[in-house]
Amino acid sequence: MKKYLPVMKPMMVRALRVTQKYFFWLGVLLMFSPLSLLYAESISRQTRVQQLSSPVGQSETVILVQDKFDLRQYLVQNSHYQESEIEIEIGLHLISLNVVNSRSNAFTRKQREQDATLLASTLEKAIKADHQFADINAIHINYVRRNKQSLKLIQGFDFFQTKAGAFILNKS
């Protein structure tokens, strides 16, 4: 065994150096992988605001949301609805929004369609800014009247995501 030690020692040192280089580069790769960046930038429970500049120099505020409570708050801040008039359910691929007992119930069908389009574009801005909503590909908006015991649908709208990422109204 001792006679092989002088021959084996340089081979073992070389193997150790190669292994160290391998693990070094593996560590660098893992450190800068998209998965680690997602964990490094985990969104806190509080709502954060990020400024995105547009090509014409104007800035648009986009909110990063954590859950349906924050999404609801964002809709209240950016629409004419009150907190009691908006109910949100978030599924795997669908966001369902109920506008309950609002003054929009008295609108014409065309006015409600325009209002729903504005709500969908507001939701679109919020969910584009947050990676947790990456799988959402449909928004459903219902205008409903709720009494103590019943719920009456006034009008509903479906918005589907295009390949470009915009949500458009389904007219069928």
mmCIF file of C-alpha atoms in Angstrom:
data_model
loop_
_atom_site.group_PDB
_atom_site.id
_atom_site.type_symbol
_atom_site.label_atom_id
_atom_site.label_comp_id
_atom_site.label_asym_id
_atom_site.label_seq_id
_atom_site.Cartn_x
_atom_site.Cartn_y
_atom_site.Cartn_z
ATOM 1 C CA MET A 1 0.000 0.000 0.000
ATOM 2 C CA LYS A 2 2.818 2.403 0.826
ATOM 3 C CA LYS A 3 4.371 1.899 -2.588
ATOM 4 C CA TYR A 4 1.130 3.028 -4.280
ATOM 5 C CA LEU A 5 0.700 6.114 -2.085
ATOM 6 C CA PRO A 6 3.086 8.374 -4.094
ATOM 7 C CA VAL A 7 1.194 7.483 -7.279
ATOM 8 C CA MET A 8 -2.296 7.775 -5.765
ATOM 9 C CA LYS A 9 -1.717 11.040 -3.907
ATOM 10 C CA PRO A 10 -1.525 13.294 -7.028
ATOM 11 C CA MET A 11 -4.581 11.551 -8.495
ATOM 12 C CA MET A 12 -6.540 12.081 -5.286
ATOM 13 C CA VAL A 13 -5.516 15.751 -5.117
ATOM 14 C CA ARG A 14 -6.555 16.255 -8.739
ATOM 15 C CA ALA A 15 -9.900 14.536 -8.108
ATOM 16 C CA LEU A 16 -10.451 16.696 -5.033
ATOM 17 C CA ARG A 17 -9.762 19.888 -7.020
ATOM 18 C CA VAL A 18 -12.141 18.840 -9.787
ATOM 19 C CA THR A 19 -14.814 18.040 -7.198
ATOM 20 C CA GLN A 20 -14.304 21.397 -5.491
ATOM 21 C CA LYS A 21 -14.647 23.237 -8.821
ATOM 22 C CA TYR A 22 -17.750 21.229 -9.633
ATOM 23 C CA PHE A 23 -19.427 22.079 -6.337
ATOM 24 C CA PHE A 24 -18.337 25.725 -6.592
ATOM 25 C CA TRP A 25 -19.973 26.163 -9.995
ATOM 26 C CA LEU A 26 -23.011 24.186 -8.909
ATOM 27 C CA GLY A 27 -23.387 26.563 -5.959
ATOM 28 C CA VAL A 28 -23.043 29.602 -8.220
ATOM 29 C CA LEU A 29 -25.626 28.176 -10.591
ATOM 30 C CA LEU A 30 -28.095 27.493 -7.789
ATOM 31 C CA MET A 31 -27.497 30.890 -6.234
ATOM 32 C CA PHE A 32 -28.506 32.705 -9.422
ATOM 33 C CA SER A 33 -31.246 30.370 -10.586
ATOM 34 C CA PRO A 34 -34.771 31.795 -11.036
ATOM 35 C CA LEU A 35 -36.058 29.600 -8.216
ATOM 36 C CA SER A 36 -33.689 31.117 -5.675
ATOM 37 C CA LEU A 37 -34.511 34.605 -6.940
ATOM 38 C CA LEU A 38 -38.197 33.935 -6.324
ATOM 39 C CA TYR A 39 -37.463 32.914 -2.761
ATOM 40 C CA ALA A 40 -35.137 35.884 -2.284
ATOM 41 C CA GLU A 41 -37.856 38.267 -3.398
ATOM 42 C CA SER A 42 -40.729 36.702 -1.524
ATOM 43 C CA ILE A 43 -43.553 39.140 -1.144
ATOM 44 C CA SER A 44 -44.279 40.229 2.379
ATOM 45 C CA ARG A 45 -47.779 40.271 3.823
ATOM 46 C CA GLN A 46 -47.904 44.013 3.356
ATOM 47 C CA THR A 47 -48.733 45.452 -0.017
ATOM 48 C CA ARG A 48 -45.735 46.776 -1.922
ATOM 49 C CA VAL A 49 -45.869 49.325 -4.693
ATOM 50 C CA GLN A 50 -43.506 49.248 -7.600
ATOM 51 C CA GLN A 51 -43.067 52.090 -10.088
ATOM 52 C CA LEU A 52 -42.932 51.059 -13.705
ATOM 53 C CA SER A 53 -42.007 53.731 -16.207
ATOM 54 C CA SER A 54 -43.725 53.866 -19.546
ATOM 55 C CA PRO A 55 -41.997 54.828 -22.813
ATOM 56 C CA VAL A 56 -43.465 58.336 -22.763
ATOM 57 C CA GLY A 57 -42.013 59.118 -19.359
ATOM 58 C CA GLN A 58 -45.201 58.758 -17.377
ATOM 59 C CA SER A 59 -45.190 56.375 -14.481
ATOM 60 C CA GLU A 60 -47.886 53.896 -13.660
ATOM 61 C CA THR A 61 -48.348 52.463 -10.196
ATOM 62 C CA VAL A 62 -48.683 48.692 -10.105
ATOM 63 C CA ILE A 63 -49.480 46.968 -6.874
ATOM 64 C CA LEU A 64 -48.054 43.591 -5.936
ATOM 65 C CA VAL A 65 -50.660 41.619 -4.055
ATOM 66 C CA GLN A 66 -50.300 38.675 -1.750
ATOM 67 C CA ASP A 67 -53.806 37.259 -1.483
ATOM 68 C CA LYS A 68 -57.453 37.916 -2.200
ATOM 69 C CA PHE A 69 -57.733 40.455 0.628
ATOM 70 C CA ASP A 70 -55.018 42.598 -0.953
ATOM 71 C CA LEU A 71 -56.547 42.127 -4.400
ATOM 72 C CA ARG A 72 -59.889 43.275 -3.038
ATOM 73 C CA GLN A 73 -58.268 46.330 -1.428
ATOM 74 C CA TYR A 74 -56.596 47.127 -4.741
ATOM 75 C CA LEU A 75 -59.939 46.993 -6.555
ATOM 76 C CA VAL A 76 -61.566 49.233 -3.941
ATOM 77 C CA GLN A 77 -58.767 51.793 -4.302
ATOM 78 C CA ASN A 78 -58.845 51.769 -8.104
ATOM 79 C CA SER A 79 -62.577 51.618 -8.790
ATOM 80 C CA HIS A 80 -65.737 53.350 -7.656
ATOM 81 C CA TYR A 81 -66.840 50.400 -5.520
ATOM 82 C CA GLN A 82 -66.855 50.118 -1.758
ATOM 83 C CA GLU A 83 -65.375 47.206 0.129
ATOM 84 C CA SER A 84 -68.789 45.725 0.959
ATOM 85 C CA GLU A 85 -69.719 45.603 -2.741
ATOM 86 C CA ILE A 86 -66.845 43.378 -3.886
ATOM 87 C CA GLU A 87 -66.411 39.644 -3.254
ATOM 88 C CA ILE A 88 -63.457 37.757 -4.740
ATOM 89 C CA GLU A 89 -62.734 34.059 -5.067
ATOM 90 C CA ILE A 90 -59.405 32.953 -6.494
ATOM 91 C CA GLY A 91 -59.152 29.519 -8.065
ATOM 92 C CA LEU A 92 -56.282 27.758 -9.760
ATOM 93 C CA HIS A 93 -56.947 29.296 -13.190
ATOM 94 C CA LEU A 94 -59.869 31.656 -12.520
ATOM 95 C CA ILE A 95 -60.608 34.793 -10.540
ATOM 96 C CA SER A 96 -64.304 35.166 -9.826
ATOM 97 C CA LEU A 97 -65.548 38.604 -8.816
ATOM 98 C CA ASN A 98 -69.038 39.359 -7.520
ATOM 99 C CA VAL A 99 -70.239 42.960 -7.488
ATOM 100 C CA VAL A 100 -72.974 42.794 -4.849
ATOM 101 C CA ASN A 101 -75.830 45.275 -4.321
ATOM 102 C CA SER A 102 -74.050 48.157 -6.015
ATOM 103 C CA ARG A 103 -75.405 51.094 -7.970
ATOM 104 C CA SER A 104 -74.141 49.297 -11.088
ATOM 105 C CA ASN A 105 -77.197 47.074 -10.855
ATOM 106 C CA ALA A 106 -79.228 50.019 -12.192
ATOM 107 C CA PHE A 107 -76.898 50.503 -15.182
ATOM 108 C CA THR A 108 -77.881 49.433 -18.680
ATOM 109 C CA ARG A 109 -76.381 46.219 -20.055
ATOM 110 C CA LYS A 110 -73.879 48.195 -22.151
ATOM 111 C CA GLN A 111 -72.800 50.313 -19.152
ATOM 112 C CA ARG A 112 -72.264 47.181 -17.047
ATOM 113 C CA GLU A 113 -70.202 45.693 -19.884
ATOM 114 C CA GLN A 114 -67.985 48.800 -19.933
ATOM 115 C CA ASP A 115 -67.702 48.724 -16.141
ATOM 116 C CA ALA A 116 -66.782 45.028 -16.174
ATOM 117 C CA THR A 117 -64.119 45.728 -18.805
ATOM 118 C CA LEU A 118 -62.615 48.402 -16.545
ATOM 119 C CA LEU A 119 -62.661 46.003 -13.581
ATOM 120 C CA ALA A 120 -61.004 43.288 -15.671
ATOM 121 C CA SER A 121 -58.253 45.649 -16.831
ATOM 122 C CA THR A 122 -57.664 46.728 -13.217
ATOM 123 C CA LEU A 123 -57.400 43.075 -12.185
ATOM 124 C CA GLU A 124 -55.133 42.420 -15.166
ATOM 125 C CA LYS A 125 -52.645 45.060 -13.966
ATOM 126 C CA ALA A 126 -52.599 43.581 -10.477
ATOM 127 C CA ILE A 127 -52.178 39.953 -11.509
ATOM 128 C CA LYS A 128 -49.537 40.677 -14.157
ATOM 129 C CA ALA A 129 -47.363 42.220 -11.444
ATOM 130 C CA ASP A 130 -47.542 39.179 -9.161
ATOM 131 C CA HIS A 131 -46.003 35.808 -10.052
ATOM 132 C CA GLN A 132 -48.466 33.870 -7.868
ATOM 133 C CA PHE A 133 -51.208 34.658 -10.397
ATOM 134 C CA ALA A 134 -49.225 33.366 -13.382
ATOM 135 C CA ASP A 135 -51.682 30.488 -13.950
ATOM 136 C CA ILE A 136 -54.783 32.705 -14.032
ATOM 137 C CA ASN A 137 -56.231 32.676 -17.532
ATOM 138 C CA ALA A 138 -59.842 33.760 -16.938
ATOM 139 C CA ILE A 139 -61.733 36.415 -14.998
ATOM 140 C CA HIS A 140 -65.443 36.024 -14.308
ATOM 141 C CA ILE A 141 -67.423 39.075 -13.154
ATOM 142 C CA ASN A 142 -70.993 38.818 -11.872
ATOM 143 C CA TYR A 143 -73.318 41.667 -11.003
ATOM 144 C CA VAL A 144 -75.656 40.280 -8.342
ATOM 145 C CA ARG A 145 -78.400 41.408 -6.015
ATOM 146 C CA ARG A 146 -78.344 39.737 -2.620
ATOM 147 C CA ASN A 147 -81.277 39.614 -0.236
ATOM 148 C CA LYS A 148 -81.278 37.914 3.146
ATOM 149 C CA GLN A 149 -82.021 34.494 1.680
ATOM 150 C CA SER A 150 -81.393 34.682 -2.043
ATOM 151 C CA LEU A 151 -78.867 35.749 -4.623
ATOM 152 C CA LYS A 152 -80.074 37.010 -8.003
ATOM 153 C CA LEU A 153 -77.738 37.241 -10.981
ATOM 154 C CA ILE A 154 -78.260 40.431 -12.955
ATOM 155 C CA GLN A 155 -75.504 39.995 -15.540
ATOM 156 C CA GLY A 156 -72.249 38.072 -15.867
ATOM 157 C CA PHE A 157 -69.119 38.529 -17.966
ATOM 158 C CA ASP A 158 -66.218 36.254 -18.850
ATOM 159 C CA PHE A 159 -62.775 37.526 -19.793
ATOM 160 C CA PHE A 160 -60.190 35.163 -21.236
ATOM 161 C CA GLN A 161 -56.469 35.748 -21.480
ATOM 162 C CA THR A 162 -54.930 36.063 -24.927
ATOM 163 C CA LYS A 163 -51.467 34.797 -25.804
ATOM 164 C CA ALA A 164 -50.228 38.380 -25.408
ATOM 165 C CA GLY A 165 -51.464 38.366 -21.805
ATOM 166 C CA ALA A 166 -54.423 40.732 -22.154
ATOM 167 C CA PHE A 167 -57.858 39.763 -20.863
ATOM 168 C CA ILE A 168 -60.596 40.234 -23.452
ATOM 169 C CA LEU A 169 -64.351 39.960 -23.103
ATOM 170 C CA ASN A 170 -65.911 36.760 -24.403
ATOM 171 C CA LYS A 171 -68.790 37.878 -26.619
ATOM 172 C CA SER A 172 -70.214 34.412 -27.357
#
